[in-house]
C-alpha atoms as a printed R data frame, in Angstrom:
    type eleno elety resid chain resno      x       y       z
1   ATOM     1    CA   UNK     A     1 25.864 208.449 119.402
2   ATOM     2    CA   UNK     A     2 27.122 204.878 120.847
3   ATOM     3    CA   UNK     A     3 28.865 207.039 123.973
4   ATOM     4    CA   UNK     A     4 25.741 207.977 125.134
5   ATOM     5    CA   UNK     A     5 24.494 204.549 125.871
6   ATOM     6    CA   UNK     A     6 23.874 203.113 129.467
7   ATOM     7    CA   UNK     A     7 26.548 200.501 129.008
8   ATOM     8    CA   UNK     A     8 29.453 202.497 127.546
9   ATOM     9    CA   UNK     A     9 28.610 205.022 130.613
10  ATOM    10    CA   UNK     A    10 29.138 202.450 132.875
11  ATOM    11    CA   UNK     A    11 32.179 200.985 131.285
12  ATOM    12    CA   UNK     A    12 33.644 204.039 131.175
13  ATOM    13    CA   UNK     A    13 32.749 204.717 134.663
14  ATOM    14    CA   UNK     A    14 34.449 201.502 135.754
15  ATOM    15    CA   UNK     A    15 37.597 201.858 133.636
16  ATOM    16    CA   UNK     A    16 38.313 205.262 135.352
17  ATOM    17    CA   UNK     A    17 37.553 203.712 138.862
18  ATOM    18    CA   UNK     A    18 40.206 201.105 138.131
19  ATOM    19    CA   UNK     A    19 43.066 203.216 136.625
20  ATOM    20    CA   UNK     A    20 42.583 205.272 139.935
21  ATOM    21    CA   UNK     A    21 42.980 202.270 142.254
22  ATOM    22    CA   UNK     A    22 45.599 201.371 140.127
23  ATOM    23    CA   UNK     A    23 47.367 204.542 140.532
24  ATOM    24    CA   UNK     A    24 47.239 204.624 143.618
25  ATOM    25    CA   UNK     A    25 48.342 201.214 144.060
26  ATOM    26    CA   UNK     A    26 51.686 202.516 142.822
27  ATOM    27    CA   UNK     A    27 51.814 205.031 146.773
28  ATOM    28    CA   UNK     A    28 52.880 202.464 149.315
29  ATOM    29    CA   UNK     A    29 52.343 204.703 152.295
30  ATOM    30    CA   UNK     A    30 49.040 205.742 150.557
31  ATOM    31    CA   UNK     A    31 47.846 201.906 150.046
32  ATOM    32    CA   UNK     A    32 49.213 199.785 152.947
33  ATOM    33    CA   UNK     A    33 46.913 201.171 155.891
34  ATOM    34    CA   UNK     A    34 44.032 199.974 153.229
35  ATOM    35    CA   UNK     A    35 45.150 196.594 153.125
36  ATOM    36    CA   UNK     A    36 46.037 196.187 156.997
37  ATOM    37    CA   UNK     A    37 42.402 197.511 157.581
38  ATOM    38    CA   UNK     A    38 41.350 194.877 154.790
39  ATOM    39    CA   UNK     A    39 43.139 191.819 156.294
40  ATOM    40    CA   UNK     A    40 42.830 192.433 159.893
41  ATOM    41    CA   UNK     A    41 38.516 192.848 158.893
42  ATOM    42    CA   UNK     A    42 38.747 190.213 156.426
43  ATOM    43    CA   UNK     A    43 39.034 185.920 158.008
44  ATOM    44    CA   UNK     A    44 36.336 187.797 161.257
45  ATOM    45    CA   UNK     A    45 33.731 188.981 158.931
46  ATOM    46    CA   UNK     A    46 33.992 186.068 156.459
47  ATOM    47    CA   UNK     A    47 33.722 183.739 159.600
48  ATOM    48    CA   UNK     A    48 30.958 185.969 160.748
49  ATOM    49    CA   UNK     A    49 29.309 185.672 157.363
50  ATOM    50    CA   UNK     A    50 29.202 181.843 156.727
51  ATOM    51    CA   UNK     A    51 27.951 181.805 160.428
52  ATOM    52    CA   UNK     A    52 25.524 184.507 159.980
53  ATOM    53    CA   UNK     A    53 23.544 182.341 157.123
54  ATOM    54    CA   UNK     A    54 23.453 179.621 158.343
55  ATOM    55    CA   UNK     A    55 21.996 180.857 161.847
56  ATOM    56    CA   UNK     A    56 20.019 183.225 159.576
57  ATOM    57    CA   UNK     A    57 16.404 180.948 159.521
58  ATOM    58    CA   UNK     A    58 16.515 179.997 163.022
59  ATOM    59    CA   UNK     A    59 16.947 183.390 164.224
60  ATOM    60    CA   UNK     A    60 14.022 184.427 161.956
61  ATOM    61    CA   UNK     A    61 12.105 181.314 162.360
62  ATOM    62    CA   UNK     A    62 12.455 182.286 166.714
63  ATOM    63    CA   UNK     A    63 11.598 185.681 166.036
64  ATOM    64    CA   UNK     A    64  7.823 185.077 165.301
65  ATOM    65    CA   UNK     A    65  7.342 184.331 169.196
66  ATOM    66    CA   UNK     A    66  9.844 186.587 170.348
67  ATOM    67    CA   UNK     A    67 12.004 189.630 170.270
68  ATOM    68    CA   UNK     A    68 14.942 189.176 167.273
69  ATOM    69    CA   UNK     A    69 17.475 189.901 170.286
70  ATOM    70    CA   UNK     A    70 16.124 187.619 172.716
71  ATOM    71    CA   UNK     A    71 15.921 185.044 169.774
72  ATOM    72    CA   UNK     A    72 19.656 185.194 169.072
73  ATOM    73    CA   UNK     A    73 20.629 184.751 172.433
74  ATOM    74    CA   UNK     A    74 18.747 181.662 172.651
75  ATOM    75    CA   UNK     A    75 20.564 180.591 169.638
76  ATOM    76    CA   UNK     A    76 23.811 180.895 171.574
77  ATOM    77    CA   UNK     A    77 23.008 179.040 174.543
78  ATOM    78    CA   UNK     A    78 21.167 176.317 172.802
79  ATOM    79    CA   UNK     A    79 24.495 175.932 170.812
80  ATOM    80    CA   UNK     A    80 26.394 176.156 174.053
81  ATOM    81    CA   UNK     A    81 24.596 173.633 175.692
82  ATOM    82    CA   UNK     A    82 25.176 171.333 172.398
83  ATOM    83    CA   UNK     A    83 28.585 172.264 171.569
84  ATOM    84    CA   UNK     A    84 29.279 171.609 175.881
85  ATOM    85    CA   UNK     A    85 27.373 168.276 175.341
86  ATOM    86    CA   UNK     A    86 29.080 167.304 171.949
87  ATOM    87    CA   UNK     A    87 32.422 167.828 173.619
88  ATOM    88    CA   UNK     A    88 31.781 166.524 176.597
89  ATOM    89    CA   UNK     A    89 30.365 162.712 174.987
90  ATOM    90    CA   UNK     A    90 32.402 162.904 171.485
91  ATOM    91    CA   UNK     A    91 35.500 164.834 173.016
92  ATOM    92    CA   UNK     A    92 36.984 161.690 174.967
93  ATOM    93    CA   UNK     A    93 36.317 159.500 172.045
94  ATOM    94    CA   UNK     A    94 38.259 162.139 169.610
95  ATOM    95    CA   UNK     A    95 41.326 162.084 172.195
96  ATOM    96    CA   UNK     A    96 41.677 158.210 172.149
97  ATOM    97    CA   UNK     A    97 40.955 157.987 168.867
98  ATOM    98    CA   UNK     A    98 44.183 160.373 168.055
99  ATOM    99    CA   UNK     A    99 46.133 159.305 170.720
100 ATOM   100    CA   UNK     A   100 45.528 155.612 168.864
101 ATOM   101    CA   UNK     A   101 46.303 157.343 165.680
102 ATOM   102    CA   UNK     A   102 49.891 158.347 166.939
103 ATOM   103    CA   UNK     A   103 50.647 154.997 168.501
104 ATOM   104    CA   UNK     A   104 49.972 152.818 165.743
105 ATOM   105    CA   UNK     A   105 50.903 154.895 162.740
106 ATOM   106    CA   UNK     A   106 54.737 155.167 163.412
107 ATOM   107    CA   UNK     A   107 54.389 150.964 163.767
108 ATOM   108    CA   UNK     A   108 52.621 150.481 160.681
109 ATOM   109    CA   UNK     A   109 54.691 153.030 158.734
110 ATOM   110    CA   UNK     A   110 57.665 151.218 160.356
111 ATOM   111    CA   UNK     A   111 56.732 147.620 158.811
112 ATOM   112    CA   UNK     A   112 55.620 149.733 155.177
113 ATOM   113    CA   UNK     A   113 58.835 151.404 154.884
114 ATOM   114    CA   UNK     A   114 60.780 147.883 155.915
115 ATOM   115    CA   UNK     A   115 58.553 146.562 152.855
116 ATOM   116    CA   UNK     A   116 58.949 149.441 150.567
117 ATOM   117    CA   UNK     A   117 63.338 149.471 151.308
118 ATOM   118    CA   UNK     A   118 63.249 145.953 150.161
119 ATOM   119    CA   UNK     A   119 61.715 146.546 146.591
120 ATOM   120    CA   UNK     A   120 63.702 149.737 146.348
121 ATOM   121    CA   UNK     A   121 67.049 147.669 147.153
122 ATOM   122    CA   UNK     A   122 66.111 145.482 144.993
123 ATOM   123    CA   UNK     A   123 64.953 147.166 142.053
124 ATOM   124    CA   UNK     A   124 65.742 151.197 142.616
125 ATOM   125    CA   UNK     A   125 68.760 152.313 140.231
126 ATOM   126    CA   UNK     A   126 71.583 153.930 141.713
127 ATOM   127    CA   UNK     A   127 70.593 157.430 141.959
128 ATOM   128    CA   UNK     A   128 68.086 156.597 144.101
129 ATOM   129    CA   UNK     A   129 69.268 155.154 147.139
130 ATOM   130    CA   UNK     A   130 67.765 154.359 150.073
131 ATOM   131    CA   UNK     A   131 70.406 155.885 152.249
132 ATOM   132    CA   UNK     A   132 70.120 159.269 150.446
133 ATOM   133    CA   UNK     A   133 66.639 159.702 151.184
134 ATOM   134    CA   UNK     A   134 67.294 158.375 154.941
135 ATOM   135    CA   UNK     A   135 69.811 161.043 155.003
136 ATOM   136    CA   UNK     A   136 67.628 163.646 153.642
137 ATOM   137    CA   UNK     A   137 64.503 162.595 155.785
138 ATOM   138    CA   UNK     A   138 67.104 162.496 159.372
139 ATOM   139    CA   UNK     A   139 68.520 166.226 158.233
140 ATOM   140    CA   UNK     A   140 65.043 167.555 157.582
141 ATOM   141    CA   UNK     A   141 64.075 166.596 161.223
142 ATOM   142    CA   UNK     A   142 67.026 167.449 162.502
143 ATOM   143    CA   UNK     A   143 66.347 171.079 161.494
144 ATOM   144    CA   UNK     A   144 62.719 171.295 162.110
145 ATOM   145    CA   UNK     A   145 62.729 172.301 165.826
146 ATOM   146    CA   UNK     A   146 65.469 175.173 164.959
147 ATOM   147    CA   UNK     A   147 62.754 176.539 162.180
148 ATOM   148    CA   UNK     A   148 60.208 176.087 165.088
149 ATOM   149    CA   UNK     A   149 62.185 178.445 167.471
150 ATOM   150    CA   UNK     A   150 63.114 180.843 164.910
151 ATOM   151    CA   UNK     A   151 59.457 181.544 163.681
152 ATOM   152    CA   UNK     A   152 58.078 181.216 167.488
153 ATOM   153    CA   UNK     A   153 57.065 184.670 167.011
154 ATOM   154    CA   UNK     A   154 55.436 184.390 163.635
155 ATOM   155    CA   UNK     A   155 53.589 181.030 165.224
156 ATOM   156    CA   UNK     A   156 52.301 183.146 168.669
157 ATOM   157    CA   UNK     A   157 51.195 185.665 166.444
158 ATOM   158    CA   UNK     A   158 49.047 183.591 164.313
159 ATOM   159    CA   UNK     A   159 47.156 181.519 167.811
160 ATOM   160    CA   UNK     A   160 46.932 184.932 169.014
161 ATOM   161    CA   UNK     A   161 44.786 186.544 165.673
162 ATOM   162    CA   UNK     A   162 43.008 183.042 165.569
163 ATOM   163    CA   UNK     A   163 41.546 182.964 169.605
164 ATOM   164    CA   UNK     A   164 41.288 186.964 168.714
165 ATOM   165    CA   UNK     A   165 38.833 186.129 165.536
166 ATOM   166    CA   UNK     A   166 36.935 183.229 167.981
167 ATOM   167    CA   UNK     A   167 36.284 185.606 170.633
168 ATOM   168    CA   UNK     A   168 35.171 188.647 168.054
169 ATOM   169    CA   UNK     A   169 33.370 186.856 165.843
170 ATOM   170    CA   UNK     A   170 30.162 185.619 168.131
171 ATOM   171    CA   UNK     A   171 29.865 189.479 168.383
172 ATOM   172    CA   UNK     A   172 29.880 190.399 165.054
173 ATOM   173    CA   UNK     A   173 27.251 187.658 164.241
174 ATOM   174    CA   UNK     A   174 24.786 189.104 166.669
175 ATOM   175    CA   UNK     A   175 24.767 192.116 165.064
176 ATOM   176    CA   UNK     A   176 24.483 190.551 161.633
177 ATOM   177    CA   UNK     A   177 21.511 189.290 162.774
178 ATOM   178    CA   UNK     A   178 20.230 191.512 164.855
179 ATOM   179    CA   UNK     A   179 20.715 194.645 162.120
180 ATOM   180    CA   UNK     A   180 21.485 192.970 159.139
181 ATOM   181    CA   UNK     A   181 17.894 193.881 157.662
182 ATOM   182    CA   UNK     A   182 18.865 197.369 157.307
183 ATOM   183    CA   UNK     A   183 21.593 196.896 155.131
184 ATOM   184    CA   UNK     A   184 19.312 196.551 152.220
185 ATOM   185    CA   UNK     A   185 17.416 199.532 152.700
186 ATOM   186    CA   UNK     A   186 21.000 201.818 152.985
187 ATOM   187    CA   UNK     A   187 22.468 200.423 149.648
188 ATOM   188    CA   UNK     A   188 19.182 201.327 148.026
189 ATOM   189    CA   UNK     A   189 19.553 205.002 149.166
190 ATOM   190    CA   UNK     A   190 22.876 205.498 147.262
191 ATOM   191    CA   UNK     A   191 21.346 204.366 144.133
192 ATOM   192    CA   UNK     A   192 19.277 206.671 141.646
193 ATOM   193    CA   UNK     A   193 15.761 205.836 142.225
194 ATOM   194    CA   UNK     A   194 15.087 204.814 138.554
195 ATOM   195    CA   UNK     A   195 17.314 201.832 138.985
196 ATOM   196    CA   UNK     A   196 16.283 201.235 142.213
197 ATOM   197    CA   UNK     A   197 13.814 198.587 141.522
198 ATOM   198    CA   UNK     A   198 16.288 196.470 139.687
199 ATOM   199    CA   UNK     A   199 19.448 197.235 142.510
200 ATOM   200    CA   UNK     A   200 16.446 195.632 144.713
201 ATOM   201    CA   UNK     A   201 16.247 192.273 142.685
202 ATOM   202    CA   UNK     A   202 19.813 192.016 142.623
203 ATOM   203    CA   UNK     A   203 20.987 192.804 146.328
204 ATOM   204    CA   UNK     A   204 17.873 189.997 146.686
205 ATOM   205    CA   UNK     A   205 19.057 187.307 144.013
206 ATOM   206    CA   UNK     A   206 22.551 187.968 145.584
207 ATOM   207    CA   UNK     A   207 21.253 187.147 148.963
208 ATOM   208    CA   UNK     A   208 19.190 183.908 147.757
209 ATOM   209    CA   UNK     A   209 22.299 183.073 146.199
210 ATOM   210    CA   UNK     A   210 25.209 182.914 149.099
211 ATOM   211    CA   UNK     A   211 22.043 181.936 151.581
212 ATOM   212    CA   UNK     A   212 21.443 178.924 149.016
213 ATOM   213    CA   UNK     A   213 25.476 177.907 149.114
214 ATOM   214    CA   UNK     A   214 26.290 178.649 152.442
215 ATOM   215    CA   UNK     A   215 23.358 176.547 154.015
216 ATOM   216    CA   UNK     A   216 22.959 174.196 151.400
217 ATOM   217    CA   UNK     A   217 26.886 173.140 151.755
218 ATOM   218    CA   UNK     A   218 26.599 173.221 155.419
219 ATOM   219    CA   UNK     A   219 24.134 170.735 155.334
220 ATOM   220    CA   UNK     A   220 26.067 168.777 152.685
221 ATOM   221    CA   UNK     A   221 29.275 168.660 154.705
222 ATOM   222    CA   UNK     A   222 26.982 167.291 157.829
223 ATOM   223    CA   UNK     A   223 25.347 164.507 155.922
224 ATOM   224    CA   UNK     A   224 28.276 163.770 153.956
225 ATOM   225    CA   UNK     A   225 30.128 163.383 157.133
226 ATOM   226    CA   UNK     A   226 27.744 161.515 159.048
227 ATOM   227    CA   UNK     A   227 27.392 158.745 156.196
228 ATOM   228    CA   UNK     A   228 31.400 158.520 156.462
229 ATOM   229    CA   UNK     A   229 31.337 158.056 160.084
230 ATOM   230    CA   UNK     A   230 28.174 155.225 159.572
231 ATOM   231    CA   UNK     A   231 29.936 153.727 156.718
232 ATOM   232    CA   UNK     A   232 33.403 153.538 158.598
233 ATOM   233    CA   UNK     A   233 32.121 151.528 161.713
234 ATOM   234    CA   UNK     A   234 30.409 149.283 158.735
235 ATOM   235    CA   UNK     A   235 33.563 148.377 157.285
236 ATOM   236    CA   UNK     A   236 35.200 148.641 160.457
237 ATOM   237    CA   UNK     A   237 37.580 151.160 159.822
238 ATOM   238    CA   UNK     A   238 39.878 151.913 163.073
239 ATOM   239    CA   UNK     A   239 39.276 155.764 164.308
240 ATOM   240    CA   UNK     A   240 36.278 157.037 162.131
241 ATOM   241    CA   UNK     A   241 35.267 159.744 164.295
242 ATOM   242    CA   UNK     A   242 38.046 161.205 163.856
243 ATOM   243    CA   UNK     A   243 37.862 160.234 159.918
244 ATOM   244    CA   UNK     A   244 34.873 161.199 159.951
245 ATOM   245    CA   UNK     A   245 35.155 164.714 161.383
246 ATOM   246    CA   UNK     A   246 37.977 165.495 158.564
247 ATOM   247    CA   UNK     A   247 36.283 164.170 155.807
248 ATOM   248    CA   UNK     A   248 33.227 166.979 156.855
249 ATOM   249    CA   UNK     A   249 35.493 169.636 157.224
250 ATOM   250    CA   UNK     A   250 36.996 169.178 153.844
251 ATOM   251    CA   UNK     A   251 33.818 168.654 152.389
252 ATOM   252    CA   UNK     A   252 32.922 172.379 152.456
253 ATOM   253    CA   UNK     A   253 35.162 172.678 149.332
254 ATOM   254    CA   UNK     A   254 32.370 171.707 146.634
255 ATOM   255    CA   UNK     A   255 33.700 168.527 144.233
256 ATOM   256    CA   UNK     A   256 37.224 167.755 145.260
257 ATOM   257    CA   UNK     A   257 36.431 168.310 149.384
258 ATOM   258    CA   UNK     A   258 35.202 164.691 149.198
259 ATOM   259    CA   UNK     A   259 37.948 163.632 147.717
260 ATOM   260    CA   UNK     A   260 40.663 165.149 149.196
261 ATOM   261    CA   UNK     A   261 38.920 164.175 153.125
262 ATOM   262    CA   UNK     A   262 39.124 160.387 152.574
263 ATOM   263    CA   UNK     A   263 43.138 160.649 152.495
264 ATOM   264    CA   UNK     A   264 43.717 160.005 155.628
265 ATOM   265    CA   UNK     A   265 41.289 157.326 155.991
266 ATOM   266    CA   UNK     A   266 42.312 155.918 153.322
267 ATOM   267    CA   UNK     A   267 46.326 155.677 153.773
268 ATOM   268    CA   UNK     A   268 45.277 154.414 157.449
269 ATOM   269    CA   UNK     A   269 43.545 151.491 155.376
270 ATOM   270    CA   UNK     A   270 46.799 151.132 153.021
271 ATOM   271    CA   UNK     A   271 48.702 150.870 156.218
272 ATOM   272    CA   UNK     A   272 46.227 147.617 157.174
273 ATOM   273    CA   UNK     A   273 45.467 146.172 154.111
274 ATOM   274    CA   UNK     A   274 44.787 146.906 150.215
275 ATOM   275    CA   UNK     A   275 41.331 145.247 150.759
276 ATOM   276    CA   UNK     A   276 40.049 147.886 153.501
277 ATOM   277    CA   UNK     A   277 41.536 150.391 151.746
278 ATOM   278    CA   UNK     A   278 39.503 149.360 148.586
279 ATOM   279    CA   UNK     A   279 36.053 149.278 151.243
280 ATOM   280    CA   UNK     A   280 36.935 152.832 151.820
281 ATOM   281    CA   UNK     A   281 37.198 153.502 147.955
282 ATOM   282    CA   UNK     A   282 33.848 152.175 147.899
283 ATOM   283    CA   UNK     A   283 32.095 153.753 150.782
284 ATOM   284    CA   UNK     A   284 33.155 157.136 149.207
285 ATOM   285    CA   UNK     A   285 31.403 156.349 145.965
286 ATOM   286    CA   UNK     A   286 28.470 154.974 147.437
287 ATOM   287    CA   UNK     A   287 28.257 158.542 149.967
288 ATOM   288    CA   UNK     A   288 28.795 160.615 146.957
289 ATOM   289    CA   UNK     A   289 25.801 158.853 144.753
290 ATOM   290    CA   UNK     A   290 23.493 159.673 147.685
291 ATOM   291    CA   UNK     A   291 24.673 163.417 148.121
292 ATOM   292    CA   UNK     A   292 24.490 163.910 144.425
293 ATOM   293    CA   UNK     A   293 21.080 162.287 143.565
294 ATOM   294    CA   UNK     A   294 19.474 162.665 147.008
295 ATOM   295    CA   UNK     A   295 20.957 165.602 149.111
296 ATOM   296    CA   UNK     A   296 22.153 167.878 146.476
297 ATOM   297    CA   UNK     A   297 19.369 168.348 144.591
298 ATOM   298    CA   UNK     A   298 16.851 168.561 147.591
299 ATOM   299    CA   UNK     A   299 19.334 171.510 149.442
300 ATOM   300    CA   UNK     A   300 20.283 173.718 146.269
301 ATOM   301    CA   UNK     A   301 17.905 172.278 143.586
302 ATOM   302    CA   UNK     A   302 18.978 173.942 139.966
303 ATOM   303    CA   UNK     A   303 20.004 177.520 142.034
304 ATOM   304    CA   UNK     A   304 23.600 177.838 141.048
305 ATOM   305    CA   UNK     A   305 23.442 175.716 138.255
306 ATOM   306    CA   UNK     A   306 27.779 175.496 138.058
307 ATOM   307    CA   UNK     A   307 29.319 173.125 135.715
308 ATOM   308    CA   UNK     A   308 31.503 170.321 137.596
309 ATOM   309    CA   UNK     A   309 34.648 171.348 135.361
310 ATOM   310    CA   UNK     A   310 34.107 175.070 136.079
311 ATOM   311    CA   UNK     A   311 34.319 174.275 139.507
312 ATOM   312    CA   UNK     A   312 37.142 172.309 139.120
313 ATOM   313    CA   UNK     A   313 39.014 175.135 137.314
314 ATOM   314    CA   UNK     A   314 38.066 178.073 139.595
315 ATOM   315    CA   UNK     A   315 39.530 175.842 142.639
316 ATOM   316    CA   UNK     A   316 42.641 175.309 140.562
317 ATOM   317    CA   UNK     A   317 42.801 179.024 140.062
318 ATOM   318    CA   UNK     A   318 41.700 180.253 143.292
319 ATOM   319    CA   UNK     A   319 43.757 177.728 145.034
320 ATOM   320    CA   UNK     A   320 46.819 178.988 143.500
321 ATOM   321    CA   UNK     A   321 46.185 182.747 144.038
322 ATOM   322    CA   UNK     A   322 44.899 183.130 147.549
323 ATOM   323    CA   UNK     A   323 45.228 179.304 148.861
324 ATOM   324    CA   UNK     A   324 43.113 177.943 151.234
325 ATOM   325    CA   UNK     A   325 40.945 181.292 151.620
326 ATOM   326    CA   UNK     A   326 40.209 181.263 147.938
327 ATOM   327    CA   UNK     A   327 39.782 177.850 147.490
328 ATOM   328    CA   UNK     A   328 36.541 178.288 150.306
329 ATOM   329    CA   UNK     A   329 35.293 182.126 148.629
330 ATOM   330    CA   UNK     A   330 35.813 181.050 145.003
331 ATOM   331    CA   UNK     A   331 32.680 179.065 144.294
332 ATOM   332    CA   UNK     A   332 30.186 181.630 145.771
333 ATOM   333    CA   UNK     A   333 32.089 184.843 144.857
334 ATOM   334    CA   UNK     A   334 31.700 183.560 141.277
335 ATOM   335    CA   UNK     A   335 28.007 182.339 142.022
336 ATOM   336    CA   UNK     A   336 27.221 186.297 142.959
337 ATOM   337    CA   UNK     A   337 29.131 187.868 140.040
338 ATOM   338    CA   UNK     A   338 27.112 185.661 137.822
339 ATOM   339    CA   UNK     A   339 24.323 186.973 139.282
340 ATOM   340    CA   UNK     A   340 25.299 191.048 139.204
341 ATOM   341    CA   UNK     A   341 26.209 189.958 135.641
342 ATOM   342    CA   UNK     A   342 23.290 188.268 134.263
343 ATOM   343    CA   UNK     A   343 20.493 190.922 136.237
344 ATOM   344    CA   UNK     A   344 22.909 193.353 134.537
345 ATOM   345    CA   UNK     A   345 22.126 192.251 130.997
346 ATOM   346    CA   UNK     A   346 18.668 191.515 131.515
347 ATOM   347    CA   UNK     A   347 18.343 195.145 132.508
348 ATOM   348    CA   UNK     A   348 20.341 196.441 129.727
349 ATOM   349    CA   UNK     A   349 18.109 194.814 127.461
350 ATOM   350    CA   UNK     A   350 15.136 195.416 129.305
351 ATOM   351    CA   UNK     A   351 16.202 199.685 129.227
352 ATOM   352    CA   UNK     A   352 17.016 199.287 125.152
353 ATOM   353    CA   UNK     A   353 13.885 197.532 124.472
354 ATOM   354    CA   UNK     A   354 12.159 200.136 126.483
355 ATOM   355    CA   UNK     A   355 13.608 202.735 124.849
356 ATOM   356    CA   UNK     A   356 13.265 201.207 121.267
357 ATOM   357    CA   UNK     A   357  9.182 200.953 122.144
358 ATOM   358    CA   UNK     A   358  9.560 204.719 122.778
359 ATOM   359    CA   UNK     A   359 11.219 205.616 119.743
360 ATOM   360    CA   UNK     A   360  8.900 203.497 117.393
C-alpha cells in the first residue's frame, strides 16, 4: 500500500533518473558533448544571472514610464556613462596606487626578510637554513618564465573565453530582462495542473530567494567596501583604493570574504608597522559590527535564515570541489534547495492531510 504514496512515486522516479545519468556517465563519446555544451554555457549565464538580479528592479522600476526594451537600454548607457566616469576619475588613482604598490613592496619586503634572516640565523636549527630556502625561492623563479611559455597557449585561451564571456554576456542580460517573465509561465505548462498551484509558490519562493542573495550581497559588498576605503584614509593606510576595491570583491563570499579581503591590507601594514597593522585589525571589526547589526538585517532581514557554521562548512566543501566557482554558487544553490525541499514537505503534508480529511 506504502508504494502507492506521492513520495515513494517520486523517489522512485528520481532514483531511476539518476541510475540513467549514471549509466550513461559510464559512454564517454555519449557524455562529453554534454559537458562541453555545459561549461562553455555555464561562467556566461551565471555572470548573466548575478547581473540580471541585480539590474532586475531598475529595469522594472523604468518600465512603468516606458517600454521594458527602451528601459534596459537606458540601463546600459546610464552604466556606461558611470562606469566611463568611474574610470576615467578613480582609474588614474588605481594605476598610481599599484604602480606605488610595486615600488615599495620589494623595499619593505627587502628590510623584513633582512630582519626575519637574522632571527632565523640565529635561532633556526640546521635543517632549516636560510640558504636552502634562498636556493629554492632563486630556482622557482628561475623556472617560472619557462612554465609561462610552455602554457602560453593554455593562458591565450583563457583571456580569449574571458573578453568572449564580457562581450556575450551584456546580450544575454537583455534578454533576461527583456523575456525573462515568460519563463515562469513555460515551466508551469510541463507540470500537471493539480500541482500547479504549489510548482507556482515554489518557482516564486525560489525567485525571492536568489533575488534576496544576489542583491542583498551586492549591496553588502558596496557598503562593506566603501567603509574600508573611509576607514583606510582614517587610519591612513597607504593605497586604500586599491584596498578597498579588493576587500569588496572578496566580500561577495558571505562570512570569510571579509576576512580573507583585508590580507593584503593588512600585510602592507605588517610591512610598516605592527601598530597600523593592528588599526586595520580594528577597522575590520568595527565594518563588520555595522554590516551585521545595521546592513544585514535591513538588506536580507530573516530570508535565508543560514547558520554562520553552515556557511562556513559549505565554503569548505564547495571550495574544495569546484574552487572558486563553488565557493561563489554554494551559499544560494543551498538557499534554493532548502527552499524546493521545505515547499516539498509542506505539500506532502498538506496532500496526506487532505487525503486523511477525505478518508475520515
Amino acid at each position: 500500500m506504502w508504494v502507492n504514496k506521492p513520495f515513494f512515486k517520486y523517489a522512485s522516479g528520481l532514483i531511476l533518473i539518476l541510475l540513467i545519468i549514471f549509466l550513461f556517465g559510464k559512454i564517454d563519446y555519449f557524455i562529453w558533448p554534454f559537458q562541453k555544451f555545459i561549461i562553455t554555457l555555464f561562467f556566461p549565464i551565471l555572470i548573466a544571472g548575478l547581473v540580471y538580479y541585480i539590474l532586475r528592479p531598475i529595469a522594472h522600476w523604468l518600465s512603468r514610464y516606458m517600454p521594458l526594451a527602451i528601459s534596459i537600454l537606458l540601463i546600459y548607457l546610464l552604466f556606461g556613462v558611470l562606469g566611463y566616469f568611474t574610470l576615467k576619475t578613480a582609474g588614474p588613482m588605481v594605476i598610481s596606487q599599484v604602480s606605488h604598490l610595486m615600488d615599495i613592496v620589494p623595499d619593505r619586503a627587502e628590510a623584513l626578510a633582512d630582519t626575519s634572516r637574522t632571527i632565523l640565523e640565529e635561532r633556526s636549527p640546521d635543517f632549516l637554513s636560510v640558504e636552502k630556502i634562498k636556493d629554492y625561492a632563486m630556482d622557482y623563479l628561475d623556472e617560472f618564465p619557462q612554465k609561462i611559455s610552455t602554457n602560453a597557449v593554455t593562458i591565450f585561451s583563457t583571456i580569449t573565453s574571458i573578453l568572449t564571456t564580457i562581450v556575450i554576456v551584456p546580450f544575454i542580460v537583455f534578454y533576461f530582462l527583456k523575456d525573462g517573465h515568460k519563463l515562469k509561465p513555460y515551466l508551469l505548462r510541463h507540470i500537471p495542473q493539480s500541482v500547479e498551484t504549489e510548482g507556482s509558490r515554489i518557482l516564486a519562493d525560489v525567485d525571492k530567494t536568489l533575488s534576496t542573495y544576489i542583491v542583498g550581497q551586492f549591496i553588502i559588498a558596496v557598503a562593506d567596501g566603501a567603509m574600508m576605503y573611509i576607514g583606510y584614509l582614517i587610519i591612513g593606510l597607504e593605497n586604500a583604493l586599491v584596498f578597498a576595491i579588493f576587500a569588496t570583491l572578496l566580500t561577495v563570499i558571505p562570512f570569510l570574504g571579509p576576512f580573507i579581503g583585508i590580507i593584503p591590507a593588512l600585510i602592507s601594514s605588517l610591512l610598516i608597522s605592527p601598530f597600523m597593522a593592528l588599526k586595520v585589525l580594528i577597522l575590520m571589526i568595527i565594518v563588520q559590527q555595522v554590516e551585521g547589526h545595521l546592513i544585514t538585517p535591513q538588506v536580507m532581514g530573516k530570508r535565508l535564515d543560514i547558520h554562520p557554521l553552515t556557511v562556513i562548512f559549505l565554503l569548505l566543501v564547495a571550495g574544495s570541489l569546484y574552487g572558486f566557482i563553488g565557493i561563489l554558487i554554494a551559499i544560494p544553490a543551498y538557499s534554493v534547495i532548502k527552499v524546493i525541499v521545505n515547499n516539498f514537505i509542506r505539500f506532502y503534508k498538506l496532500r496526506n492531510n487532505t487525503l486523511e480529511q477525505k478518508e475520515g
